[in-house]
């Protein structure tokens, strides 16, 4: 009754549903849409470069403030303690202590044990002095011990009990009294200490 070939056996082309168009669509979409994993990896790789700005990388190191060291020695320390007795000043009956340099421009009657004494041309000193260096432009009377050197300039007048290591007397300077050399050198001891004074007196006469 039914002819099978007429119903099912028709030679009509049977369209097969192939997945190729779907795959093609998927592959086309995959080419158009980038892979999410690749995007994430790329962003992760670019993040460190973006975080480090060129300004921060090239910024110089902050300067460290340093406090300059103070100088360990000044002019006052080099010269030591200094006392100046002015031209119109009279100092009497004093004991001068802790004074490295005494400059006498007035009149002083005192006792002193120090390093340097300088008596100006119009200055005078009367008393006992034990000193390293004595430089006399004016007048000294008393007991003077110059352990290192006694310098008498042309206007200087020194009298009394005088002891010195070395003696320098300019022409016109005067030295008289009891004079002793405290140097241990035989050559210095062989010369009479009074010789400069005699020579000066002879020149003055």
mmCIF file of C-alpha atoms in Angstrom:
data_model
loop_
_atom_site.group_PDB
_atom_site.id
_atom_site.type_symbol
_atom_site.label_atom_id
_atom_site.label_comp_id
_atom_site.label_asym_id
_atom_site.label_seq_id
_atom_site.Cartn_x
_atom_site.Cartn_y
_atom_site.Cartn_z
ATOM 1 C CA UNK A 1 0.000 0.000 0.000
ATOM 2 C CA UNK A 2 2.675 2.379 0.883
ATOM 3 C CA UNK A 3 5.593 2.576 -1.319
ATOM 4 C CA UNK A 4 8.564 2.980 0.987
ATOM 5 C CA UNK A 5 10.844 4.191 -1.617
ATOM 6 C CA UNK A 6 8.306 6.802 -2.579
ATOM 7 C CA UNK A 7 8.035 8.072 1.005
ATOM 8 C CA UNK A 8 11.478 7.530 2.488
ATOM 9 C CA UNK A 9 13.574 6.620 -0.414
ATOM 10 C CA UNK A 10 13.364 9.908 -2.255
ATOM 11 C CA UNK A 11 16.595 10.992 -3.622
ATOM 12 C CA UNK A 12 16.290 14.400 -2.162
ATOM 13 C CA UNK A 13 19.455 15.824 -0.733
ATOM 14 C CA UNK A 14 19.542 15.601 2.975
ATOM 15 C CA UNK A 15 21.021 18.628 4.565
ATOM 16 C CA UNK A 16 23.328 17.632 7.356
ATOM 17 C CA UNK A 17 23.675 19.907 10.225
ATOM 18 C CA UNK A 18 27.295 20.351 10.437
ATOM 19 C CA UNK A 19 29.013 22.034 13.302
ATOM 20 C CA UNK A 20 31.490 23.688 10.989
ATOM 21 C CA UNK A 21 29.566 26.942 10.704
ATOM 22 C CA UNK A 22 29.310 27.069 14.474
ATOM 23 C CA UNK A 23 32.990 26.321 14.832
ATOM 24 C CA UNK A 24 33.728 28.868 12.210
ATOM 25 C CA UNK A 25 31.694 31.431 14.090
ATOM 26 C CA UNK A 26 33.450 30.546 17.290
ATOM 27 C CA UNK A 27 36.878 30.830 15.725
ATOM 28 C CA UNK A 28 35.857 34.116 14.124
ATOM 29 C CA UNK A 29 34.687 35.382 17.468
ATOM 30 C CA UNK A 30 37.908 34.191 19.102
ATOM 31 C CA UNK A 31 39.923 36.164 16.602
ATOM 32 C CA UNK A 32 37.818 39.243 17.189
ATOM 33 C CA UNK A 33 37.766 38.942 21.004
ATOM 34 C CA UNK A 34 41.129 38.702 22.691
ATOM 35 C CA UNK A 35 41.764 36.008 25.236
ATOM 36 C CA UNK A 36 40.963 37.152 28.793
ATOM 37 C CA UNK A 37 43.932 35.315 30.257
ATOM 38 C CA UNK A 38 46.274 37.033 27.808
ATOM 39 C CA UNK A 39 44.813 40.428 28.733
ATOM 40 C CA UNK A 40 45.272 39.759 32.457
ATOM 41 C CA UNK A 41 48.889 38.642 31.960
ATOM 42 C CA UNK A 42 49.655 41.706 29.845
ATOM 43 C CA UNK A 43 48.149 44.066 32.440
ATOM 44 C CA UNK A 44 50.110 42.337 35.212
ATOM 45 C CA UNK A 45 53.357 42.703 33.249
ATOM 46 C CA UNK A 46 52.688 46.400 32.589
ATOM 47 C CA UNK A 47 51.700 47.280 36.164
ATOM 48 C CA UNK A 48 55.260 47.495 37.678
ATOM 49 C CA UNK A 49 56.416 49.786 34.881
ATOM 50 C CA UNK A 50 53.394 52.032 35.417
ATOM 51 C CA UNK A 51 53.920 52.142 39.208
ATOM 52 C CA UNK A 52 57.531 53.352 38.946
ATOM 53 C CA UNK A 53 57.293 56.847 37.615
ATOM 54 C CA UNK A 54 60.324 58.353 35.867
ATOM 55 C CA UNK A 55 60.280 61.282 38.318
ATOM 56 C CA UNK A 56 60.622 58.955 41.319
ATOM 57 C CA UNK A 57 63.335 56.902 39.607
ATOM 58 C CA UNK A 58 65.427 59.923 38.671
ATOM 59 C CA UNK A 59 64.785 61.894 41.870
ATOM 60 C CA UNK A 60 68.049 62.727 43.682
ATOM 61 C CA UNK A 61 68.708 61.405 47.172
ATOM 62 C CA UNK A 62 67.700 63.849 49.928
ATOM 63 C CA UNK A 63 70.571 65.928 51.202
ATOM 64 C CA UNK A 64 71.676 65.233 54.769
ATOM 65 C CA UNK A 65 72.252 68.366 56.815
ATOM 66 C CA UNK A 66 75.607 68.388 58.562
ATOM 67 C CA UNK A 67 76.635 70.679 61.337
ATOM 68 C CA UNK A 68 80.043 72.205 60.702
ATOM 69 C CA UNK A 69 82.463 71.385 63.353
ATOM 70 C CA UNK A 70 83.606 74.292 65.369
ATOM 71 C CA UNK A 71 87.269 75.232 65.222
ATOM 72 C CA UNK A 72 89.181 73.773 68.171
ATOM 73 C CA UNK A 73 91.506 76.731 68.500
ATOM 74 C CA UNK A 74 90.956 80.466 68.256
ATOM 75 C CA UNK A 75 93.250 83.514 68.385
ATOM 76 C CA UNK A 76 92.487 84.030 72.078
ATOM 77 C CA UNK A 77 93.463 80.465 72.913
ATOM 78 C CA UNK A 78 96.731 80.811 71.011
ATOM 79 C CA UNK A 79 97.673 84.061 72.756
ATOM 80 C CA UNK A 80 96.422 82.905 76.140
ATOM 81 C CA UNK A 81 95.294 85.167 78.982
ATOM 82 C CA UNK A 82 96.491 88.741 78.451
ATOM 83 C CA UNK A 83 96.561 91.720 80.805
ATOM 84 C CA UNK A 84 97.224 95.266 79.572
ATOM 85 C CA UNK A 85 97.958 98.026 82.066
ATOM 86 C CA UNK A 86 97.155 101.287 80.279
ATOM 87 C CA UNK A 87 99.295 104.446 80.200
ATOM 88 C CA UNK A 88 97.345 106.225 82.982
ATOM 89 C CA UNK A 89 96.986 103.154 85.224
ATOM 90 C CA UNK A 90 98.988 102.492 88.414
ATOM 91 C CA UNK A 91 98.890 98.975 89.833
ATOM 92 C CA UNK A 92 100.528 98.633 93.255
ATOM 93 C CA UNK A 93 100.990 95.789 95.740
ATOM 94 C CA UNK A 94 99.426 93.118 93.531
ATOM 95 C CA UNK A 95 100.256 89.488 92.803
ATOM 96 C CA UNK A 96 99.493 88.740 89.172
ATOM 97 C CA UNK A 97 98.346 85.135 88.621
ATOM 98 C CA UNK A 98 97.122 83.090 85.656
ATOM 99 C CA UNK A 99 98.255 85.689 83.145
ATOM 100 C CA UNK A 100 100.189 84.451 80.117
ATOM 101 C CA UNK A 101 101.143 87.903 78.783
ATOM 102 C CA UNK A 102 101.452 91.159 80.726
ATOM 103 C CA UNK A 103 101.745 94.418 78.779
ATOM 104 C CA UNK A 104 102.799 97.376 80.909
ATOM 105 C CA UNK A 105 102.099 100.846 79.549
ATOM 106 C CA UNK A 106 101.624 102.499 82.964
ATOM 107 C CA UNK A 107 103.276 101.794 86.316
ATOM 108 C CA UNK A 108 103.136 98.410 88.078
ATOM 109 C CA UNK A 109 104.500 97.319 91.463
ATOM 110 C CA UNK A 110 103.772 93.629 91.766
ATOM 111 C CA UNK A 111 104.944 90.039 91.868
ATOM 112 C CA UNK A 112 104.462 87.883 88.792
ATOM 113 C CA UNK A 113 105.256 84.369 87.584
ATOM 114 C CA UNK A 114 104.143 83.878 84.001
ATOM 115 C CA UNK A 115 105.251 83.460 80.392
ATOM 116 C CA UNK A 116 105.750 86.875 78.772
ATOM 117 C CA UNK A 117 106.141 90.430 80.005
ATOM 118 C CA UNK A 118 106.358 93.424 77.688
ATOM 119 C CA UNK A 119 107.137 96.835 79.128
ATOM 120 C CA UNK A 120 106.322 99.700 76.763
ATOM 121 C CA UNK A 121 108.576 102.736 76.328
ATOM 122 C CA UNK A 122 106.631 104.835 78.844
ATOM 123 C CA UNK A 123 105.898 101.895 81.138
ATOM 124 C CA UNK A 124 107.696 100.849 84.308
ATOM 125 C CA UNK A 125 107.674 97.750 86.481
ATOM 126 C CA UNK A 126 109.040 97.395 90.011
ATOM 127 C CA UNK A 127 108.942 94.076 91.817
ATOM 128 C CA UNK A 128 109.752 90.415 91.357
ATOM 129 C CA UNK A 129 109.175 88.699 88.048
ATOM 130 C CA UNK A 130 109.812 85.107 87.006
ATOM 131 C CA UNK A 131 109.083 84.832 83.312
ATOM 132 C CA UNK A 132 109.952 82.952 80.154
ATOM 133 C CA UNK A 133 110.515 85.975 77.910
ATOM 134 C CA UNK A 134 110.989 89.580 79.031
ATOM 135 C CA UNK A 135 110.897 92.367 76.438
ATOM 136 C CA UNK A 136 111.826 95.756 77.843
ATOM 137 C CA UNK A 137 111.227 99.068 76.065
ATOM 138 C CA UNK A 138 110.750 101.012 79.309
ATOM 139 C CA UNK A 139 112.067 100.619 82.858
ATOM 140 C CA UNK A 140 112.409 97.590 85.111
ATOM 141 C CA UNK A 141 113.628 97.658 88.724
ATOM 142 C CA UNK A 142 113.776 94.662 91.009
ATOM 143 C CA UNK A 143 114.353 90.949 90.636
ATOM 144 C CA UNK A 144 113.951 89.590 87.137
ATOM 145 C CA UNK A 145 114.384 85.990 86.017
ATOM 146 C CA UNK A 146 113.969 85.436 82.278
ATOM 147 C CA UNK A 147 114.190 81.670 81.911
ATOM 148 C CA UNK A 148 114.366 81.758 78.131
ATOM 149 C CA UNK A 149 115.339 85.227 76.904
ATOM 150 C CA UNK A 150 115.763 88.816 78.030
ATOM 151 C CA UNK A 151 115.434 91.453 75.308
ATOM 152 C CA UNK A 152 116.369 95.054 76.103
ATOM 153 C CA UNK A 153 115.561 97.556 73.377
ATOM 154 C CA UNK A 154 117.332 100.874 72.793
ATOM 155 C CA UNK A 155 115.012 102.733 75.192
ATOM 156 C CA UNK A 156 115.046 99.989 77.843
ATOM 157 C CA UNK A 157 116.538 100.334 81.340
ATOM 158 C CA UNK A 158 116.923 97.224 83.532
ATOM 159 C CA UNK A 159 118.434 97.214 87.032
ATOM 160 C CA UNK A 160 118.434 94.896 90.035
ATOM 161 C CA UNK A 161 119.032 91.174 90.364
ATOM 162 C CA UNK A 162 118.836 89.865 86.821
ATOM 163 C CA UNK A 163 119.031 86.267 85.622
ATOM 164 C CA UNK A 164 118.483 85.167 82.063
ATOM 165 C CA UNK A 165 118.952 82.268 79.667
ATOM 166 C CA UNK A 166 119.825 84.427 76.653
ATOM 167 C CA UNK A 167 120.436 88.141 76.461
ATOM 168 C CA UNK A 168 119.744 90.522 73.565
ATOM 169 C CA UNK A 169 120.595 94.204 74.070
ATOM 170 C CA UNK A 170 120.047 96.844 71.406
ATOM 171 C CA UNK A 171 122.407 99.780 71.096
ATOM 172 C CA UNK A 172 121.487 102.323 73.758
ATOM 173 C CA UNK A 173 119.918 99.776 76.113
ATOM 174 C CA UNK A 174 121.079 99.636 79.750
ATOM 175 C CA UNK A 175 121.576 96.686 82.085
ATOM 176 C CA UNK A 176 123.052 97.008 85.564
ATOM 177 C CA UNK A 177 123.025 95.231 88.912
ATOM 178 C CA UNK A 178 123.685 91.619 89.916
ATOM 179 C CA UNK A 179 123.612 89.664 86.695
ATOM 180 C CA UNK A 180 123.723 85.880 86.346
ATOM 181 C CA UNK A 181 123.390 83.536 83.415
ATOM 182 C CA UNK A 182 121.176 80.513 84.063
ATOM 183 C CA UNK A 183 122.200 78.678 80.930
ATOM 184 C CA UNK A 184 124.276 75.503 81.365
ATOM 185 C CA UNK A 185 126.365 76.060 78.244
ATOM 186 C CA UNK A 186 130.056 76.610 78.969
ATOM 187 C CA UNK A 187 130.467 79.026 76.091
ATOM 188 C CA UNK A 188 127.796 81.299 77.508
ATOM 189 C CA UNK A 189 129.161 81.059 81.031
ATOM 190 C CA UNK A 190 132.664 81.979 79.878
ATOM 191 C CA UNK A 191 131.521 85.460 78.840
ATOM 192 C CA UNK A 192 131.109 87.935 81.694
ATOM 193 C CA UNK A 193 127.484 88.912 82.041
ATOM 194 C CA UNK A 194 128.412 92.537 82.708
ATOM 195 C CA UNK A 195 130.186 92.896 79.368
ATOM 196 C CA UNK A 196 127.150 94.212 77.396
ATOM 197 C CA UNK A 197 126.541 96.907 80.014
ATOM 198 C CA UNK A 198 130.181 98.005 80.003
ATOM 199 C CA UNK A 199 130.177 98.176 76.247
ATOM 200 C CA UNK A 200 126.988 100.193 76.254
ATOM 201 C CA UNK A 201 128.334 102.595 78.836
ATOM 202 C CA UNK A 202 131.500 103.019 76.811
ATOM 203 C CA UNK A 203 129.434 103.717 73.718
ATOM 204 C CA UNK A 204 127.269 106.137 75.630
ATOM 205 C CA UNK A 205 130.313 107.915 77.039
#
